[in-house]
Structures are given as C-alpha cells and as structure tokens.
Amino acid sequence: MTDSIHPDVKSILFSKEEIHEATLRIGKQISKDYQGEKVLLVTVLKGAFIFMADLARCIDGDVEVDFMAVSSYGAEAKSSGVVRILKDLNAPVEGRHVIIIEDILDSGLTLKYLLKNIKARGPLSIEIATLLFKEGKQQTRIDCKYIGLLCPDYFVVGYGLDYNERYRNLPYIGVLDESVYS
Ligand code: PRP
C-alpha cells in the first residue's frame, strides 16, 4: 500500500503519523495505569484489528489479546442500533483487567451492549480504548478512558474502518466520497 490517496477518498482526515502518535500516547498511558498487572485486550472485530495490533506493540507489560466479532451496521452507512454477536471471546474474563479495544465510538450503542455483556461475566475492571471518538454523535453515555482522536461527523474509512468491507487496508483514515454510498 502506497501513501497515494485512494480515488474513492475525498481527503485524508488522519495521516498514519497522526494515528501512530495517538496510538503511542494511549499505549504509554495503559502501560502506566496497569503497571505490574496483566491486562486482557478485548478486540472488537472487524474494525479494531489494525488498531489493536499497533496498540499492543505500544504497551509495555503483560498483555493478552482476545477477539469478539459483533455487527452494528448492515451495509448501511449509519448505526442500526442492533448489535449481534458473530463470535464470542475464547477466554473467561472473570477476575481479569479488561480493556475493550474499538476503532470508532459513534452512537455508542455497540459499546453499551458490549459493556453490559462483558460486565456480567465478572471482570476485575473494565475500560474502553477507542482510536476515534465521533464528536456529538453518542446516543448513550459511555465512559471511555482512552481516546485517540476526535473525529468530526464524516463517513470515514481506512485503518480498519470499512464501507461494505472495503478500504480497511488504507494506512490513513480518510473521508469517503459521497458518490460511493449515495
Ligand atoms: C463499527 C465499529 C464499532 C461500531 C461503532 O463496527 O467498528 O464496532 O461500528 O458504532 P456505534 O458506536 O454507532 O455502535 P461495524 O458494525 O461497522 O462492524 P465492523 O467493525 O466489522 O466494520
């Protein structure tokens, strides 16, 4: 993948350098907050897979990873509010420090569901790390301890984020051209 902009992308919102800086900042904070503790990174597939892979390498200390696949959007460009578990965690979370890793917090409906679901399994603690936080879009209050970048209300793709399963491999986060989804 080169740095040239994809023809379906109108503009680059966050460069790979900006994403790396934000990831490093969160990684350092997590390393400090969980010093001497083991932490389980629960990655929400598919969108968060690239962020988790980079974030895990920015954390000093004892880290385990596990994956959950959920779907909150269909082929639509907006949240449906309906969350389905497509793949559950392999590891038990009881008595463990859990950080849920997300690529984007938009309406917050996915995380509201996930928090309730994982809290019911009895973790020692649970926090959220999201790369992007869409400003003013939350339909529910979510306490998110680690936020990478504040994202204006555009349809964004790249660095794990898709539209119809495309563009996840872009190394930057860009604004999708309206002609692609209108
Ligand atoms: C996206 C994203 C979050 C969720 C955020 O997932 O990865 O999980 O939507 O939206 P919300 O805050 O409005 O609930 P999506 O359902 O598109 O699946 P994907 O990660 O497989 O692309």
mmCIF file with all atom_site columns, N, CA and C in Angstrom, residues 11 28 35-36 51 58 82 84 92 108 128 131 133 140 155:
data_model
loop_
_atom_site.group_PDB
_atom_site.id
_atom_site.type_symbol
_atom_site.label_atom_id
_atom_site.label_alt_id
_atom_site.label_comp_id
_atom_site.label_asym_id
_atom_site.label_entity_id
_atom_site.label_seq_id
_atom_site.pdbx_PDB_ins_code
_atom_site.Cartn_x
_atom_site.Cartn_y
_atom_site.Cartn_z
_atom_site.occupancy
_atom_site.B_iso_or_equiv
_atom_site.pdbx_formal_charge
_atom_site.auth_seq_id
_atom_site.auth_comp_id
_atom_site.auth_asym_id
_atom_site.auth_atom_id
_atom_site.pdbx_PDB_model_num
ATOM 1  N N  . SER A 1 11  ? -10.621 13.126  1.116  1.00 0.00 ? 11  SER A N  1
ATOM 2  C CA . SER A 1 11  ? -9.486  13.767  1.776  1.00 0.00 ? 11  SER A CA 1
ATOM 3  C C  . SER A 1 11  ? -8.986  12.884  2.913  1.00 0.00 ? 11  SER A C  1
ATOM 4  N N  . LYS A 1 28  ? 1.287   4.234   26.079 1.00 0.00 ? 28  LYS A N  1
ATOM 5  C CA . LYS A 1 28  ? 2.081   4.682   27.238 1.00 0.00 ? 28  LYS A CA 1
ATOM 6  C C  . LYS A 1 28  ? 1.194   4.837   28.461 1.00 0.00 ? 28  LYS A C  1
ATOM 7  N N  . GLN A 1 35  ? 0.653   -0.950  35.398 1.00 0.00 ? 35  GLN A N  1
ATOM 8  C CA . GLN A 1 35  ? 1.997   -1.404  35.769 1.00 0.00 ? 35  GLN A CA 1
ATOM 9  C C  . GLN A 1 35  ? 1.934   -2.605  36.721 1.00 0.00 ? 35  GLN A C  1
ATOM 10 N N  . GLY A 1 36  ? 2.606   -3.684  36.367 1.00 0.00 ? 36  GLY A N  1
ATOM 11 C CA . GLY A 1 36  ? 2.634   -4.856  37.245 1.00 0.00 ? 36  GLY A CA 1
ATOM 12 C C  . GLY A 1 36  ? 1.383   -5.718  37.181 1.00 0.00 ? 36  GLY A C  1
ATOM 13 N N  . PHE A 1 51  ? -5.891  -1.376  14.746 1.00 0.00 ? 51  PHE A N  1
ATOM 14 C CA . PHE A 1 51  ? -5.581  -0.542  15.914 1.00 0.00 ? 51  PHE A CA 1
ATOM 15 C C  . PHE A 1 51  ? -5.043  -1.405  17.048 1.00 0.00 ? 51  PHE A C  1
ATOM 16 N N  . CYS A 1 58  ? 2.581   -1.044  21.525 1.00 0.00 ? 58  CYS A N  1
ATOM 17 C CA . CYS A 1 58  ? 2.954   0.189   22.232 1.00 0.00 ? 58  CYS A CA 1
ATOM 18 C C  . CYS A 1 58  ? 2.761   0.037   23.739 1.00 0.00 ? 58  CYS A C  1
ATOM 19 N N  . VAL A 1 82  ? -28.846 -2.225  16.314 1.00 0.00 ? 82  VAL A N  1
ATOM 20 C CA . VAL A 1 82  ? -28.995 -3.662  16.579 1.00 0.00 ? 82  VAL A CA 1
ATOM 21 C C  . VAL A 1 82  ? -27.611 -4.285  16.596 1.00 0.00 ? 82  VAL A C  1
ATOM 22 N N  . ARG A 1 84  ? -25.304 -7.629  17.048 1.00 0.00 ? 84  ARG A N  1
ATOM 23 C CA . ARG A 1 84  ? -25.325 -9.105  17.020 1.00 0.00 ? 84  ARG A CA 1
ATOM 24 C C  . ARG A 1 84  ? -23.926 -9.615  17.349 1.00 0.00 ? 84  ARG A C  1
ATOM 25 N N  . PRO A 1 92  ? -12.126 -16.772 29.471 1.00 0.00 ? 92  PRO A N  1
ATOM 26 C CA . PRO A 1 92  ? -13.011 -16.224 30.506 1.00 0.00 ? 92  PRO A CA 1
ATOM 27 C C  . PRO A 1 92  ? -12.469 -14.876 30.975 1.00 0.00 ? 92  PRO A C  1
ATOM 28 N N  . GLY A 1 108 ? -22.393 4.806   20.100 1.00 0.00 ? 108 GLY A N  1
ATOM 29 C CA . GLY A 1 108 ? -22.120 4.227   21.418 1.00 0.00 ? 108 GLY A CA 1
ATOM 30 C C  . GLY A 1 108 ? -22.953 2.981   21.698 1.00 0.00 ? 108 GLY A C  1
ATOM 31 N N  . ILE A 1 128 ? -12.381 1.217   28.299 1.00 0.00 ? 128 ILE A N  1
ATOM 32 C CA . ILE A 1 128 ? -12.512 1.241   26.841 1.00 0.00 ? 128 ILE A CA 1
ATOM 33 C C  . ILE A 1 128 ? -11.386 2.070   26.248 1.00 0.00 ? 128 ILE A C  1
ATOM 34 N N  . LEU A 1 131 ? -9.870  4.329   19.108 1.00 0.00 ? 131 LEU A N  1
ATOM 35 C CA . LEU A 1 131 ? -9.000  5.193   18.308 1.00 0.00 ? 131 LEU A CA 1
ATOM 36 C C  . LEU A 1 131 ? -9.737  6.485   17.946 1.00 0.00 ? 131 LEU A C  1
ATOM 37 N N  . PHE A 1 133 ? -13.222 8.951   18.283 1.00 0.00 ? 133 PHE A N  1
ATOM 38 C CA . PHE A 1 133 ? -14.413 9.301   19.064 1.00 0.00 ? 133 PHE A CA 1
ATOM 39 C C  . PHE A 1 133 ? -15.173 10.333  18.251 1.00 0.00 ? 133 PHE A C  1
ATOM 40 N N  . THR A 1 140 ? -25.951 7.459   23.785 1.00 0.00 ? 140 THR A N  1
ATOM 41 C CA . THR A 1 140 ? -25.941 6.937   25.144 1.00 0.00 ? 140 THR A CA 1
ATOM 42 C C  . THR A 1 140 ? -24.616 7.343   25.771 1.00 0.00 ? 140 THR A C  1
ATOM 43 N N  . PHE A 1 155 ? -18.245 10.294  7.020  1.00 0.00 ? 155 PHE A N  1
ATOM 44 C CA . PHE A 1 155 ? -18.141 8.846   6.844  1.00 0.00 ? 155 PHE A CA 1
ATOM 45 C C  . PHE A 1 155 ? -16.678 8.526   6.588  1.00 0.00 ? 155 PHE A C  1
#
